Amino acid sequence: MPFPYCSSAHGVIEHSCPIHLSGRYRYIKEIILEFAQDIEDKHLTVLRSKCMGSLQDLQSLNLNGCQKISDNGIEAVTSACPKLKAFSIYWNVRVTDLGIKHLVKNCKGIIDLNLSGCKLWYIHNIYYAKVPNCMTLYTTKNILDQSLHLIADNYQELEILNLTRCIKLTDGGLQQILLKCSSLRSLNLYALSSFTDNAYKKIALLPQLRFLDLCGSQNLSDEGLCCIAKCKNLASLNLTWCVRVTDLGVLAIAESCTSLEFLSLFGIVGVTDKCIETLSKFCSNTLTTLDVNGCIGIKRRSRDELLQLFPHLRCFKVHS
């Protein structure tokens, strides 16, 4: 089976089997079990029972793609890692709100949390996972608003949160995060089309926000985007397929977020050259990535024309 990477306190990275950690390592800081698809709950239970001492200083745990791990495995491993700061479980199809409940109970200092997973269908009690061809981050139907309430109540110093394709979430859950987790620097809401301006407007409550992915936010309007523009430290903003957005919202972003380095307007037909000219006026010294493909209202979108307006551009296409 694939063995994880384990990083010691001295930064040495090696392959190692989890049940042998206690004899080989002390003061482990990081464990990467990414796509170790044979890892099951029982392995994490053994890890807790035999390696408790080695895991007391663990700060980062990557369980991405470990599809056989359930809430029971999350409970077992997190109970041995009280100092955990970063926890990632994308494409973990069996984890539910109960797993998040175990996490917040056992690990009080999480600042980096990745809950993206994969779409899951139950057919005769068999799991079938569908993996999109061009995606690297996925989703789970099992993470509901209850998880966001738990996170908001227990992780108010949270800095990084990825909710990609957690399609069962609603405005109510996201609003709790935005009201209580004001230290967020990175928020990924990729492919979450159910949120509305009621939630998007509260993104303005995140003064330290630098990365925001709203790809596919079909209900985001100019009014919501104008509120988001209050996040003046934004460096990366993905508005791909935010189809209700027009020049009005993008102008607000351009005039307020003057440190912007990455902006995707891919597929937005309601923006015109006016927004590009305003972006050039306020952000030409910082923008290095700008995607206006599919923006039929923007006429000045050839490579040469964009370089005249944005001399520091290095990337013109985010989506293939």
PDB file of C-alpha atoms in Angstrom:
ATOM      1  CA  MET A   1       0.000   0.000   0.000  1.00  0.00           C
ATOM      2  CA  PRO A   2       1.182   3.610  -0.482  1.00  0.00           C
ATOM      3  CA  PHE A   3       3.043   4.813   2.578  1.00  0.00           C
ATOM      4  CA  PRO A   4       2.742   8.390   3.818  1.00  0.00           C
ATOM      5  CA  TYR A   5       5.355  11.068   3.982  1.00  0.00           C
ATOM      6  CA  CYS A   6       6.302  11.964   7.541  1.00  0.00           C
ATOM      7  CA  SER A   7       8.157  15.135   8.398  1.00  0.00           C
ATOM      8  CA  SER A   8      10.081  15.224  11.662  1.00  0.00           C
ATOM      9  CA  ALA A   9      10.788  18.265  13.788  1.00  0.00           C
ATOM     10  CA  HIS A  10      14.077  18.597  11.908  1.00  0.00           C
ATOM     11  CA  GLY A  11      12.317  18.750   8.532  1.00  0.00           C
ATOM     12  CA  VAL A  12      13.475  15.320   7.315  1.00  0.00           C
ATOM     13  CA  ILE A  13      10.916  13.743   4.976  1.00  0.00           C
ATOM     14  CA  GLU A  14      10.810   9.972   4.441  1.00  0.00           C
ATOM     15  CA  HIS A  15       8.367   7.235   3.542  1.00  0.00           C
ATOM     16  CA  SER A  16       6.973   5.442   6.541  1.00  0.00           C
ATOM     17  CA  CYS A  17       4.181   3.054   7.498  1.00  0.00           C
ATOM     18  CA  PRO A  18       1.891   4.635  10.127  1.00  0.00           C
ATOM     19  CA  ILE A  19       2.054   1.727  12.551  1.00  0.00           C
ATOM     20  CA  HIS A  20       5.860   1.997  12.682  1.00  0.00           C
ATOM     21  CA  LEU A  21       6.017   5.690  13.470  1.00  0.00           C
ATOM     22  CA  SER A  22       6.588   5.351  17.200  1.00  0.00           C
ATOM     23  CA  GLY A  23       9.794   3.420  16.739  1.00  0.00           C
ATOM     24  CA  ARG A  24      11.297   5.671  14.088  1.00  0.00           C
ATOM     25  CA  TYR A  25      10.161   9.218  14.842  1.00  0.00           C
ATOM     26  CA  ARG A  26       9.629  11.605  17.707  1.00  0.00           C
ATOM     27  CA  TYR A  27       8.029  15.047  17.621  1.00  0.00           C
ATOM     28  CA  ILE A  28       6.425  14.479  14.213  1.00  0.00           C
ATOM     29  CA  LYS A  29       5.151  17.741  12.704  1.00  0.00           C
ATOM     30  CA  GLU A  30       3.507  16.568   9.480  1.00  0.00           C
ATOM     31  CA  ILE A  31       1.926  13.402   8.078  1.00  0.00           C
ATOM     32  CA  ILE A  32       0.869  13.132   4.420  1.00  0.00           C
ATOM     33  CA  LEU A  33      -1.343  10.152   3.617  1.00  0.00           C
ATOM     34  CA  GLU A  34      -2.599  11.687   0.373  1.00  0.00           C
ATOM     35  CA  PHE A  35      -4.189   9.091  -1.923  1.00  0.00           C
ATOM     36  CA  ALA A  36      -3.102   6.240   0.344  1.00  0.00           C
ATOM     37  CA  GLN A  37      -6.311   4.523  -0.684  1.00  0.00           C
ATOM     38  CA  ASP A  38      -5.703   1.337   1.311  1.00  0.00           C
ATOM     39  CA  ILE A  39      -5.638   3.242   4.608  1.00  0.00           C
ATOM     40  CA  GLU A  40      -8.722   2.367   6.660  1.00  0.00           C
ATOM     41  CA  ASP A  41     -10.161   3.357  10.026  1.00  0.00           C
ATOM     42  CA  LYS A  42      -8.434   0.401  11.667  1.00  0.00           C
ATOM     43  CA  HIS A  43      -5.016   1.736  10.654  1.00  0.00           C
ATOM     44  CA  LEU A  44      -5.746   5.082  12.282  1.00  0.00           C
ATOM     45  CA  THR A  45      -6.947   3.307  15.405  1.00  0.00           C
ATOM     46  CA  VAL A  46      -3.651   1.396  15.556  1.00  0.00           C
ATOM     47  CA  LEU A  47      -1.798   4.652  14.942  1.00  0.00           C
ATOM     48  CA  ARG A  48      -3.489   6.174  17.983  1.00  0.00           C
ATOM     49  CA  SER A  49      -2.855   3.202  20.249  1.00  0.00           C
ATOM     50  CA  LYS A  50       0.787   2.599  19.318  1.00  0.00           C
ATOM     51  CA  CYS A  51       2.019   6.067  18.385  1.00  0.00           C
ATOM     52  CA  MET A  52       0.217   8.426  20.751  1.00  0.00           C
ATOM     53  CA  GLY A  53       3.454   9.864  22.055  1.00  0.00           C
ATOM     54  CA  SER A  54       4.853  10.515  18.599  1.00  0.00           C
ATOM     55  CA  LEU A  55       1.761  12.444  17.503  1.00  0.00           C
ATOM     56  CA  GLN A  56       1.433  14.898  20.368  1.00  0.00           C
ATOM     57  CA  ASP A  57       3.235  17.637  18.411  1.00  0.00           C
ATOM     58  CA  LEU A  58       1.697  16.883  15.017  1.00  0.00           C
ATOM     59  CA  GLN A  59       0.689  20.121  13.278  1.00  0.00           C
ATOM     60  CA  SER A  60      -0.400  19.027   9.801  1.00  0.00           C
ATOM     61  CA  LEU A  61      -2.395  15.975   8.703  1.00  0.00           C
ATOM     62  CA  ASN A  62      -3.239  15.292   5.055  1.00  0.00           C
ATOM     63  CA  LEU A  63      -5.856  12.582   4.447  1.00  0.00           C
ATOM     64  CA  ASN A  64      -6.749  13.664   0.920  1.00  0.00           C
ATOM     65  CA  GLY A  65      -8.183  10.874  -1.183  1.00  0.00           C
ATOM     66  CA  CYS A  66      -8.237   8.306   1.631  1.00  0.00           C
ATOM     67  CA  GLN A  67     -11.672   7.088   0.630  1.00  0.00           C
ATOM     68  CA  LYS A  68     -11.930   4.260   3.137  1.00  0.00           C
ATOM     69  CA  ILE A  69     -11.649   6.553   6.143  1.00  0.00           C
ATOM     70  CA  SER A  70     -14.905   7.429   7.907  1.00  0.00           C
ATOM     71  CA  ASP A  71     -15.916   9.513  10.911  1.00  0.00           C
ATOM     72  CA  ASN A  72     -14.537   6.749  13.156  1.00  0.00           C
ATOM     73  CA  GLY A  73     -11.090   7.119  11.665  1.00  0.00           C
ATOM     74  CA  ILE A  74     -11.231  10.892  12.048  1.00  0.00           C
ATOM     75  CA  GLU A  75     -12.131  10.475  15.710  1.00  0.00           C
ATOM     76  CA  ALA A  76      -9.284   8.028  16.291  1.00  0.00           C
ATOM     77  CA  VAL A  77      -6.487  10.010  14.682  1.00  0.00           C
ATOM     78  CA  THR A  78      -7.504  13.489  15.846  1.00  0.00           C
ATOM     79  CA  SER A  79      -7.768  12.327  19.460  1.00  0.00           C
ATOM     80  CA  ALA A  80      -4.006  11.733  19.330  1.00  0.00           C
ATOM     81  CA  CYS A  81      -3.149  15.126  17.773  1.00  0.00           C
ATOM     82  CA  PRO A  82      -4.155  17.925  20.170  1.00  0.00           C
ATOM     83  CA  LYS A  83      -1.791  20.461  18.547  1.00  0.00           C
ATOM     84  CA  LEU A  84      -3.028  19.965  14.987  1.00  0.00           C
ATOM     85  CA  LYS A  85      -3.205  23.195  12.974  1.00  0.00           C
ATOM     86  CA  ALA A  86      -3.811  22.028   9.397  1.00  0.00           C
ATOM     87  CA  PHE A  87      -6.280  19.303   8.438  1.00  0.00           C
ATOM     88  CA  SER A  88      -7.142  18.289   4.867  1.00  0.00           C
ATOM     89  CA  ILE A  89      -9.684  15.665   3.801  1.00  0.00           C
ATOM     90  CA  TYR A  90     -10.692  16.396   0.227  1.00  0.00           C
ATOM     91  CA  TRP A  91     -12.246  13.502  -1.668  1.00  0.00           C
ATOM     92  CA  ASN A  92     -13.089  11.656   1.543  1.00  0.00           C
ATOM     93  CA  VAL A  93     -16.510  10.365   0.608  1.00  0.00           C
ATOM     94  CA  ARG A  94     -17.468   8.860   3.974  1.00  0.00           C
ATOM     95  CA  VAL A  95     -16.825  11.801   6.267  1.00  0.00           C
ATOM     96  CA  THR A  96     -19.930  13.567   7.602  1.00  0.00           C
ATOM     97  CA  ASP A  97     -20.783  16.280  10.128  1.00  0.00           C
ATOM     98  CA  LEU A  98     -19.967  13.756  12.857  1.00  0.00           C
ATOM     99  CA  GLY A  99     -16.347  13.669  11.731  1.00  0.00           C
ATOM    100  CA  ILE A 100     -16.169  17.459  12.002  1.00  0.00           C
ATOM    101  CA  LYS A 101     -17.682  17.194  15.473  1.00  0.00           C
ATOM    102  CA  HIS A 102     -14.831  14.860  16.477  1.00  0.00           C
ATOM    103  CA  LEU A 103     -12.304  17.244  14.943  1.00  0.00           C
ATOM    104  CA  VAL A 104     -13.439  20.332  16.843  1.00  0.00           C
ATOM    105  CA  LYS A 105     -13.605  18.349  20.068  1.00  0.00           C
ATOM    106  CA  ASN A 106     -10.090  16.944  19.779  1.00  0.00           C
ATOM    107  CA  CYS A 107      -8.148  19.692  17.990  1.00  0.00           C
ATOM    108  CA  LYS A 108      -8.691  23.208  19.286  1.00  0.00           C
ATOM    109  CA  GLY A 109      -6.090  25.071  17.236  1.00  0.00           C
ATOM    110  CA  ILE A 110      -7.007  24.419  13.585  1.00  0.00           C
ATOM    111  CA  ILE A 111      -6.192  27.371  11.309  1.00  0.00           C
ATOM    112  CA  ASP A 112      -6.125  25.587   7.921  1.00  0.00           C
ATOM    113  CA  LEU A 113      -9.091  23.361   6.988  1.00  0.00           C
ATOM    114  CA  ASN A 114      -9.809  21.691   3.647  1.00  0.00           C
ATOM    115  CA  LEU A 115     -13.218  20.008   3.412  1.00  0.00           C
ATOM    116  CA  SER A 116     -13.444  19.695  -0.360  1.00  0.00           C
ATOM    117  CA  GLY A 117     -14.340  16.164  -1.428  1.00  0.00           C
ATOM    118  CA  CYS A 118     -16.250  14.416  -4.221  1.00  0.00           C
ATOM    119  CA  LYS A 119     -19.805  13.920  -5.361  1.00  0.00           C
ATOM    120  CA  LEU A 120     -21.223  10.782  -3.879  1.00  0.00           C
ATOM    121  CA  TRP A 121     -24.160   8.615  -4.866  1.00  0.00           C
ATOM    122  CA  TYR A 122     -25.464   5.748  -2.747  1.00  0.00           C
ATOM    123  CA  ILE A 123     -26.643   2.824  -4.890  1.00  0.00           C
ATOM    124  CA  HIS A 124     -27.558  -0.339  -3.020  1.00  0.00           C
ATOM    125  CA  ASN A 125     -25.207   0.646  -0.203  1.00  0.00           C
ATOM    126  CA  ILE A 126     -22.218   0.820  -2.577  1.00  0.00           C
ATOM    127  CA  TYR A 127     -20.205   4.047  -2.912  1.00  0.00           C
ATOM    128  CA  TYR A 128     -19.751   5.399  -6.409  1.00  0.00           C
ATOM    129  CA  ALA A 129     -17.496   8.441  -6.764  1.00  0.00           C
ATOM    130  CA  LYS A 130     -17.454  10.508  -9.924  1.00  0.00           C
ATOM    131  CA  VAL A 131     -14.231  12.395 -10.526  1.00  0.00           C
ATOM    132  CA  PRO A 132     -14.421  15.351 -12.963  1.00  0.00           C
ATOM    133  CA  ASN A 133     -11.741  15.194 -15.664  1.00  0.00           C
ATOM    134  CA  CYS A 134     -10.212  18.620 -15.077  1.00  0.00           C
ATOM    135  CA  MET A 135     -10.600  19.094 -11.333  1.00  0.00           C
ATOM    136  CA  THR A 136      -8.053  18.753  -8.566  1.00  0.00           C
ATOM    137  CA  LEU A 137     -10.375  19.665  -5.698  1.00  0.00           C
ATOM    138  CA  TYR A 138     -13.672  17.863  -5.124  1.00  0.00           C
ATOM    139  CA  THR A 139     -16.671  17.619  -2.798  1.00  0.00           C
ATOM    140  CA  THR A 140     -18.873  15.679  -0.377  1.00  0.00           C
ATOM    141  CA  LYS A 141     -22.640  15.749   0.033  1.00  0.00           C
ATOM    142  CA  ASN A 142     -22.198  14.775   3.661  1.00  0.00           C
ATOM    143  CA  ILE A 143     -20.876  18.105   4.953  1.00  0.00           C
ATOM    144  CA  LEU A 144     -23.893  20.200   5.966  1.00  0.00           C
ATOM    145  CA  ASP A 145     -24.497  23.517   7.746  1.00  0.00           C
ATOM    146  CA  GLN A 146     -23.983  21.788  11.098  1.00  0.00           C
ATOM    147  CA  SER A 147     -20.300  21.481  10.247  1.00  0.00           C
ATOM    148  CA  LEU A 148     -20.024  25.188   9.491  1.00  0.00           C
ATOM    149  CA  HIS A 149     -21.680  26.062  12.795  1.00  0.00           C
ATOM    150  CA  LEU A 150     -19.179  23.825  14.615  1.00  0.00           C
ATOM    151  CA  ILE A 151     -16.259  25.388  12.748  1.00  0.00           C
ATOM    152  CA  ALA A 152     -17.483  28.933  13.364  1.00  0.00           C
ATOM    153  CA  ASP A 153     -17.979  28.322  17.083  1.00  0.00           C
ATOM    154  CA  ASN A 154     -14.669  26.552  17.647  1.00  0.00           C
ATOM    155  CA  TYR A 155     -12.183  27.921  15.095  1.00  0.00           C
ATOM    156  CA  GLN A 156     -12.506  31.669  15.235  1.00  0.00           C
ATOM    157  CA  GLU A 157      -8.793  32.045  14.416  1.00  0.00           C
ATOM    158  CA  LEU A 158      -9.234  30.053  11.199  1.00  0.00           C
ATOM    159  CA  GLU A 159      -7.122  31.446   8.345  1.00  0.00           C
ATOM    160  CA  ILE A 160      -7.718  29.059   5.418  1.00  0.00           C
ATOM    161  CA  LEU A 161     -11.001  27.324   4.550  1.00  0.00           C
ATOM    162  CA  ASN A 162     -11.811  25.279   1.438  1.00  0.00           C
ATOM    163  CA  LEU A 163     -15.460  24.312   0.918  1.00  0.00           C
ATOM    164  CA  THR A 164     -15.184  23.406  -2.782  1.00  0.00           C
ATOM    165  CA  ARG A 165     -18.340  21.667  -4.040  1.00  0.00           C
ATOM    166  CA  CYS A 166     -19.847  21.085  -0.598  1.00  0.00           C
ATOM    167  CA  ILE A 167     -23.162  21.515  -2.336  1.00  0.00           C
ATOM    168  CA  LYS A 168     -25.480  20.959   0.626  1.00  0.00           C
ATOM    169  CA  LEU A 169     -24.360  24.138   2.395  1.00  0.00           C
ATOM    170  CA  THR A 170     -26.700  27.133   2.641  1.00  0.00           C
ATOM    171  CA  ASP A 171     -26.456  30.854   3.351  1.00  0.00           C
ATOM    172  CA  GLY A 172     -27.116  30.218   7.028  1.00  0.00           C
ATOM    173  CA  GLY A 173     -24.045  28.050   7.496  1.00  0.00           C
ATOM    174  CA  LEU A 174     -21.707  30.291   5.522  1.00  0.00           C
ATOM    175  CA  GLN A 175     -22.917  33.383   7.348  1.00  0.00           C
ATOM    176  CA  GLN A 176     -21.830  31.858  10.648  1.00  0.00           C
ATOM    177  CA  ILE A 177     -18.324  31.405   9.267  1.00  0.00           C
ATOM    178  CA  LEU A 178     -18.190  34.975   7.966  1.00  0.00           C
ATOM    179  CA  LEU A 179     -19.513  36.443  11.209  1.00  0.00           C
ATOM    180  CA  LYS A 180     -17.156  34.574  13.528  1.00  0.00           C
ATOM    181  CA  CYS A 181     -14.004  33.728  11.562  1.00  0.00           C
ATOM    182  CA  SER A 182     -12.742  37.228  10.830  1.00  0.00           C
ATOM    183  CA  SER A 183      -9.106  36.088  10.526  1.00  0.00           C
ATOM    184  CA  LEU A 184      -9.731  34.228   7.249  1.00  0.00           C
ATOM    185  CA  ARG A 185      -7.083  34.945   4.616  1.00  0.00           C
ATOM    186  CA  SER A 186      -8.212  32.334   2.079  1.00  0.00           C
ATOM    187  CA  LEU A 187     -11.774  31.237   1.300  1.00  0.00           C
ATOM    188  CA  ASN A 188     -12.577  28.759  -1.469  1.00  0.00           C
ATOM    189  CA  LEU A 189     -16.251  28.580  -2.457  1.00  0.00           C
ATOM    190  CA  TYR A 190     -15.651  26.984  -5.846  1.00  0.00           C
ATOM    191  CA  ALA A 191     -18.751  25.557  -7.589  1.00  0.00           C
ATOM    192  CA  LEU A 192     -21.222  26.455  -4.858  1.00  0.00           C
ATOM    193  CA  SER A 193     -24.175  27.869  -6.733  1.00  0.00           C
ATOM    194  CA  SER A 194     -26.722  27.835  -3.909  1.00  0.00           C
ATOM    195  CA  PHE A 195     -25.404  30.808  -1.943  1.00  0.00           C
ATOM    196  CA  THR A 196     -27.005  34.227  -2.422  1.00  0.00           C
ATOM    197  CA  ASP A 197     -26.073  37.848  -1.798  1.00  0.00           C
ATOM    198  CA  ASN A 198     -27.342  37.436   1.757  1.00  0.00           C
ATOM    199  CA  ALA A 199     -24.161  35.472   2.426  1.00  0.00           C
ATOM    200  CA  TYR A 200     -21.831  37.088  -0.128  1.00  0.00           C
ATOM    201  CA  LYS A 201     -22.330  40.536   1.385  1.00  0.00           C
ATOM    202  CA  LYS A 202     -20.922  39.312   4.691  1.00  0.00           C
ATOM    203  CA  ILE A 203     -17.595  38.447   3.041  1.00  0.00           C
ATOM    204  CA  ALA A 204     -16.964  42.153   3.626  1.00  0.00           C
ATOM    205  CA  LEU A 205     -16.447  41.218   7.301  1.00  0.00           C
ATOM    206  CA  LEU A 206     -13.095  39.583   6.436  1.00  0.00           C
ATOM    207  CA  PRO A 207     -10.532  42.411   6.467  1.00  0.00           C
ATOM    208  CA  GLN A 208      -7.529  40.094   6.039  1.00  0.00           C
ATOM    209  CA  LEU A 209      -8.917  38.143   3.080  1.00  0.00           C
ATOM    210  CA  ARG A 210      -6.397  37.763   0.233  1.00  0.00           C
ATOM    211  CA  PHE A 211      -7.672  34.720  -1.723  1.00  0.00           C
ATOM    212  CA  LEU A 212     -11.318  34.300  -2.751  1.00  0.00           C
ATOM    213  CA  ASP A 213     -12.642  31.739  -5.228  1.00  0.00           C
ATOM    214  CA  LEU A 214     -16.259  32.295  -6.266  1.00  0.00           C
ATOM    215  CA  CYS A 215     -16.194  30.319  -9.511  1.00  0.00           C
ATOM    216  CA  GLY A 216     -19.737  29.359 -10.475  1.00  0.00           C
ATOM    217  CA  SER A 217     -21.442  31.661  -7.970  1.00  0.00           C
ATOM    218  CA  GLN A 218     -24.470  32.151 -10.182  1.00  0.00           C
ATOM    219  CA  ASN A 219     -26.412  34.180  -7.623  1.00  0.00           C
ATOM    220  CA  LEU A 220     -23.669  36.735  -6.969  1.00  0.00           C
ATOM    221  CA  SER A 221     -24.860  40.162  -8.120  1.00  0.00           C
ATOM    222  CA  ASP A 222     -23.115  43.507  -8.460  1.00  0.00           C
ATOM    223  CA  GLU A 223     -24.545  44.455  -5.084  1.00  0.00           C
ATOM    224  CA  GLY A 224     -22.841  41.492  -3.441  1.00  0.00           C
ATOM    225  CA  LEU A 225     -19.587  42.122  -5.305  1.00  0.00           C
ATOM    226  CA  CYS A 226     -19.582  45.774  -4.241  1.00  0.00           C
ATOM    227  CA  CYS A 227     -19.672  44.567  -0.632  1.00  0.00           C
ATOM    228  CA  ILE A 228     -16.823  42.132  -1.297  1.00  0.00           C
ATOM    229  CA  ALA A 229     -14.819  45.094  -2.617  1.00  0.00           C
ATOM    230  CA  LYS A 230     -14.468  46.216   0.995  1.00  0.00           C
ATOM    231  CA  CYS A 231     -11.875  43.442   1.355  1.00  0.00           C
ATOM    232  CA  LYS A 232      -9.127  45.810   0.258  1.00  0.00           C
ATOM    233  CA  ASN A 233      -6.304  43.284   0.698  1.00  0.00           C
ATOM    234  CA  LEU A 234      -7.610  40.880  -1.951  1.00  0.00           C
ATOM    235  CA  ALA A 235      -4.798  39.602  -4.165  1.00  0.00           C
ATOM    236  CA  SER A 236      -6.616  36.718  -5.919  1.00  0.00           C
ATOM    237  CA  LEU A 237     -10.252  36.748  -7.047  1.00  0.00           C
ATOM    238  CA  ASN A 238     -11.919  34.105  -9.216  1.00  0.00           C
ATOM    239  CA  LEU A 239     -15.246  35.300 -10.669  1.00  0.00           C
ATOM    240  CA  THR A 240     -15.437  32.674 -13.410  1.00  0.00           C
ATOM    241  CA  TRP A 241     -19.043  32.081 -14.520  1.00  0.00           C
ATOM    242  CA  CYS A 242     -20.433  34.633 -12.059  1.00  0.00           C
ATOM    243  CA  VAL A 243     -22.989  35.378 -14.760  1.00  0.00           C
ATOM    244  CA  ARG A 244     -24.927  38.153 -12.998  1.00  0.00           C
ATOM    245  CA  VAL A 245     -21.882  40.362 -12.546  1.00  0.00           C
ATOM    246  CA  THR A 246     -21.485  43.463 -14.738  1.00  0.00           C
ATOM    247  CA  ASP A 247     -19.087  46.391 -15.021  1.00  0.00           C
ATOM    248  CA  LEU A 248     -20.574  47.923 -11.879  1.00  0.00           C
ATOM    249  CA  GLY A 249     -19.303  45.183  -9.605  1.00  0.00           C
ATOM    250  CA  VAL A 250     -15.906  44.868 -11.282  1.00  0.00           C
ATOM    251  CA  LEU A 251     -15.378  48.645 -11.105  1.00  0.00           C
ATOM    252  CA  ALA A 252     -15.924  48.491  -7.355  1.00  0.00           C
ATOM    253  CA  ILE A 253     -13.307  45.745  -7.090  1.00  0.00           C
ATOM    254  CA  ALA A 254     -10.830  47.661  -9.259  1.00  0.00           C
ATOM    255  CA  GLU A 255     -11.141  50.859  -7.280  1.00  0.00           C
ATOM    256  CA  SER A 256     -10.881  49.223  -3.843  1.00  0.00           C
ATOM    257  CA  CYS A 257      -8.664  46.163  -4.304  1.00  0.00           C
ATOM    258  CA  THR A 258      -5.595  47.841  -5.712  1.00  0.00           C
ATOM    259  CA  SER A 259      -3.266  44.977  -4.742  1.00  0.00           C
ATOM    260  CA  LEU A 260      -5.042  42.527  -7.032  1.00  0.00           C
ATOM    261  CA  GLU A 261      -2.664  40.075  -8.733  1.00  0.00           C
ATOM    262  CA  PHE A 262      -5.071  37.423 -10.081  1.00  0.00           C
ATOM    263  CA  LEU A 263      -8.493  38.044 -11.592  1.00  0.00           C
ATOM    264  CA  SER A 264     -10.660  35.720 -13.669  1.00  0.00           C
ATOM    265  CA  LEU A 265     -13.751  37.093 -15.384  1.00  0.00           C
ATOM    266  CA  PHE A 266     -14.027  34.036 -17.615  1.00  0.00           C
ATOM    267  CA  GLY A 267     -17.475  33.606 -19.169  1.00  0.00           C
ATOM    268  CA  ILE A 268     -19.029  36.837 -17.850  1.00  0.00           C
ATOM    269  CA  VAL A 269     -20.879  38.454 -20.759  1.00  0.00           C
ATOM    270  CA  GLY A 270     -22.014  41.514 -18.782  1.00  0.00           C
ATOM    271  CA  VAL A 271     -18.595  43.166 -18.546  1.00  0.00           C
ATOM    272  CA  THR A 272     -17.163  45.551 -21.151  1.00  0.00           C
ATOM    273  CA  ASP A 273     -14.020  47.480 -21.975  1.00  0.00           C
ATOM    274  CA  LYS A 274     -15.027  49.971 -19.292  1.00  0.00           C
ATOM    275  CA  CYS A 275     -14.110  47.556 -16.511  1.00  0.00           C
ATOM    276  CA  ILE A 276     -10.808  46.711 -18.196  1.00  0.00           C
ATOM    277  CA  GLU A 277      -9.909  50.401 -18.432  1.00  0.00           C
ATOM    278  CA  THR A 278     -10.711  50.926 -14.771  1.00  0.00           C
ATOM    279  CA  LEU A 279      -8.723  47.853 -13.781  1.00  0.00           C
ATOM    280  CA  SER A 280      -5.797  49.245 -15.758  1.00  0.00           C
ATOM    281  CA  LYS A 281      -6.059  52.567 -13.947  1.00  0.00           C
ATOM    282  CA  PHE A 282      -5.962  51.057 -10.458  1.00  0.00           C
ATOM    283  CA  CYS A 283      -4.343  47.603 -10.781  1.00  0.00           C
ATOM    284  CA  SER A 284      -1.926  47.717 -13.721  1.00  0.00           C
ATOM    285  CA  ASN A 285       1.111  47.626 -11.431  1.00  0.00           C
ATOM    286  CA  THR A 286       0.017  44.441  -9.660  1.00  0.00           C
ATOM    287  CA  LEU A 287      -2.061  42.272 -12.023  1.00  0.00           C
ATOM    288  CA  THR A 288      -0.078  39.318 -13.372  1.00  0.00           C
ATOM    289  CA  THR A 289      -3.004  37.017 -14.276  1.00  0.00           C
ATOM    290  CA  LEU A 290      -6.143  38.177 -16.068  1.00  0.00           C
ATOM    291  CA  ASP A 291      -8.615  35.861 -17.806  1.00  0.00           C
ATOM    292  CA  VAL A 292     -11.287  37.584 -19.928  1.00  0.00           C
ATOM    293  CA  ASN A 293     -11.926  34.683 -22.284  1.00  0.00           C
ATOM    294  CA  GLY A 294     -15.597  34.386 -23.119  1.00  0.00           C
ATOM    295  CA  CYS A 295     -16.259  38.000 -22.099  1.00  0.00           C
ATOM    296  CA  ILE A 296     -17.877  38.974 -25.389  1.00  0.00           C
ATOM    297  CA  GLY A 297     -18.525  42.514 -24.198  1.00  0.00           C
ATOM    298  CA  ILE A 298     -14.782  43.166 -23.900  1.00  0.00           C
ATOM    299  CA  LYS A 299     -13.400  44.052 -27.314  1.00  0.00           C
ATOM    300  CA  ARG A 300      -9.827  44.855 -26.264  1.00  0.00           C
ATOM    301  CA  ARG A 301      -8.854  41.371 -25.185  1.00  0.00           C
ATOM    302  CA  SER A 302      -6.066  40.292 -27.486  1.00  0.00           C
ATOM    303  CA  ARG A 303      -2.742  39.510 -25.865  1.00  0.00           C
ATOM    304  CA  ASP A 304      -1.085  42.666 -27.198  1.00  0.00           C
ATOM    305  CA  GLU A 305      -3.953  44.923 -26.181  1.00  0.00           C
ATOM    306  CA  LEU A 306      -4.021  43.518 -22.659  1.00  0.00           C
ATOM    307  CA  LEU A 307      -0.257  43.902 -22.315  1.00  0.00           C
ATOM    308  CA  GLN A 308      -0.559  47.575 -23.192  1.00  0.00           C
ATOM    309  CA  LEU A 309      -2.997  48.012 -20.323  1.00  0.00           C
ATOM    310  CA  PHE A 310      -1.335  45.586 -17.909  1.00  0.00           C
ATOM    311  CA  PRO A 311       2.421  45.453 -18.551  1.00  0.00           C
ATOM    312  CA  HIS A 312       3.082  42.907 -15.788  1.00  0.00           C
ATOM    313  CA  LEU A 313       0.689  40.258 -17.136  1.00  0.00           C
ATOM    314  CA  ARG A 314       2.202  36.777 -17.341  1.00  0.00           C
ATOM    315  CA  CYS A 315      -0.921  34.626 -17.650  1.00  0.00           C
ATOM    316  CA  PHE A 316      -3.893  35.315 -19.938  1.00  0.00           C
ATOM    317  CA  LYS A 317      -5.830  32.077 -19.575  1.00  0.00           C
ATOM    318  CA  VAL A 318      -6.768  30.313 -16.366  1.00  0.00           C
ATOM    319  CA  HIS A 319      -9.185  27.763 -17.828  1.00  0.00           C
ATOM    320  CA  SER A 320      -8.537  25.303 -20.634  1.00  0.00           C
TER     321      SER A 320
END
